[in-house]
Structure formats: structure tokens, C-alpha cells
Amino acid sequence: MNQETWDYILKIDQKAWNAGIDLDVAVNPPNLTNEKLLPFWQELDRLLDAGAKPTPEQIRQMVQKTLGDDFYDWEGVIP
């Protein structure tokens, strides 16, 4: 992952935290740094900018939508 992508992910993670959203509740953050999840971060950024506060379940659904069939092999999901 390049530095620009990493910095973007950290920025959105901080934006979520500032909005009261603890991504640790929904997902395992190290797995959220996978570049396949960049569309997830972009969607989360858009939602936060619109004032939305997605729940942990909504965040899991966003990750599932982004990963598709790979979601079930993804270790970051809390059952």
C-alpha cells in the first residue's frame, strides 16, 4: 500500500472516531488496511461528510458489499 492510501485511511479512521464511531467494534482495523477495501473507506468518508453515523452492523454490511465473495474468507469480521 502506498503512503497516500495509508494516510487517506488514517484520516477517515480519525474522522469516524471523531464522529463517535469505534471501528474496533465493527471490524478488526488491521484488516481494514487491505487495498481491496479502498471503496469501503471512500463510502465511509462520503457518509461521514453527509453527517451519517453508521452502526457496526451497517459498517460490516459495507465491508461485505465491498469484498463480495471474499468477505467470508476475511478474518476481520466479528461474528
XYZ file of C-alpha atoms in Angstrom:
79
model
C 0.000 0.000 0.000
C 1.363 3.387 -0.877
C 1.763 6.173 1.669
C -1.001 8.286 0.133
C -3.550 5.465 0.513
C -2.387 4.751 4.054
C -2.673 8.443 5.004
C -6.182 8.574 3.499
C -7.278 5.524 5.518
C -5.877 7.022 8.723
C -7.681 10.301 8.007
C -11.048 8.576 7.573
C -10.452 6.363 10.617
C -9.851 9.516 12.677
C -12.909 11.182 11.146
C -15.021 8.164 12.170
C -13.564 8.260 15.687
C -14.329 11.974 15.961
C -17.929 11.206 14.950
C -18.179 8.688 17.790
C -17.778 5.597 15.610
C -15.399 2.999 17.015
C -14.399 0.818 14.080
C -12.904 -1.703 16.539
C -16.487 -2.589 17.480
C -17.355 -3.498 13.900
C -14.147 -4.796 12.388
C -10.527 -5.628 13.029
C -8.663 -2.480 11.925
C -5.521 -4.205 10.577
C -7.721 -5.951 8.045
C -9.285 -2.647 7.051
C -5.962 -1.554 5.602
C -6.314 -4.011 2.725
C -6.293 -2.065 -0.538
C -9.330 -4.046 -1.705
C -11.252 -2.078 0.898
C -10.478 1.357 -0.527
C -14.084 1.637 -1.862
C -15.295 0.971 1.709
C -13.184 3.855 3.020
C -14.431 6.147 0.253
C -18.057 5.291 1.063
C -17.473 5.775 4.792
C -15.870 9.152 4.059
C -18.888 10.183 1.975
C -21.318 9.090 4.700
C -19.397 10.899 7.432
C -19.279 14.074 5.344
C -23.067 13.802 4.977
C -23.424 13.597 8.766
C -24.332 9.904 8.901
C -23.223 7.693 11.792
C -23.312 4.101 10.531
C -23.802 1.384 13.124
C -21.356 -1.525 13.500
C -23.804 -3.723 11.561
C -24.019 -1.177 8.734
C -20.225 -0.992 8.640
C -19.984 -4.794 8.389
C -22.513 -4.691 5.545
C -20.446 -2.033 3.762
C -17.351 -4.224 4.083
C -19.310 -7.241 2.832
C -20.592 -5.258 -0.153
C -17.053 -4.150 -0.977
C -15.442 -7.581 -0.653
C -18.240 -9.648 -2.193
C -17.446 -13.368 -2.046
C -14.080 -12.642 -0.415
C -15.968 -11.404 2.649
C -16.405 -14.911 4.006
C -12.647 -15.505 3.980
C -11.992 -12.179 5.637
C -10.804 -12.612 9.216
C -11.756 -9.156 10.456
C -15.460 -9.751 10.896
C -16.729 -10.238 14.413
C -19.478 -12.897 14.361
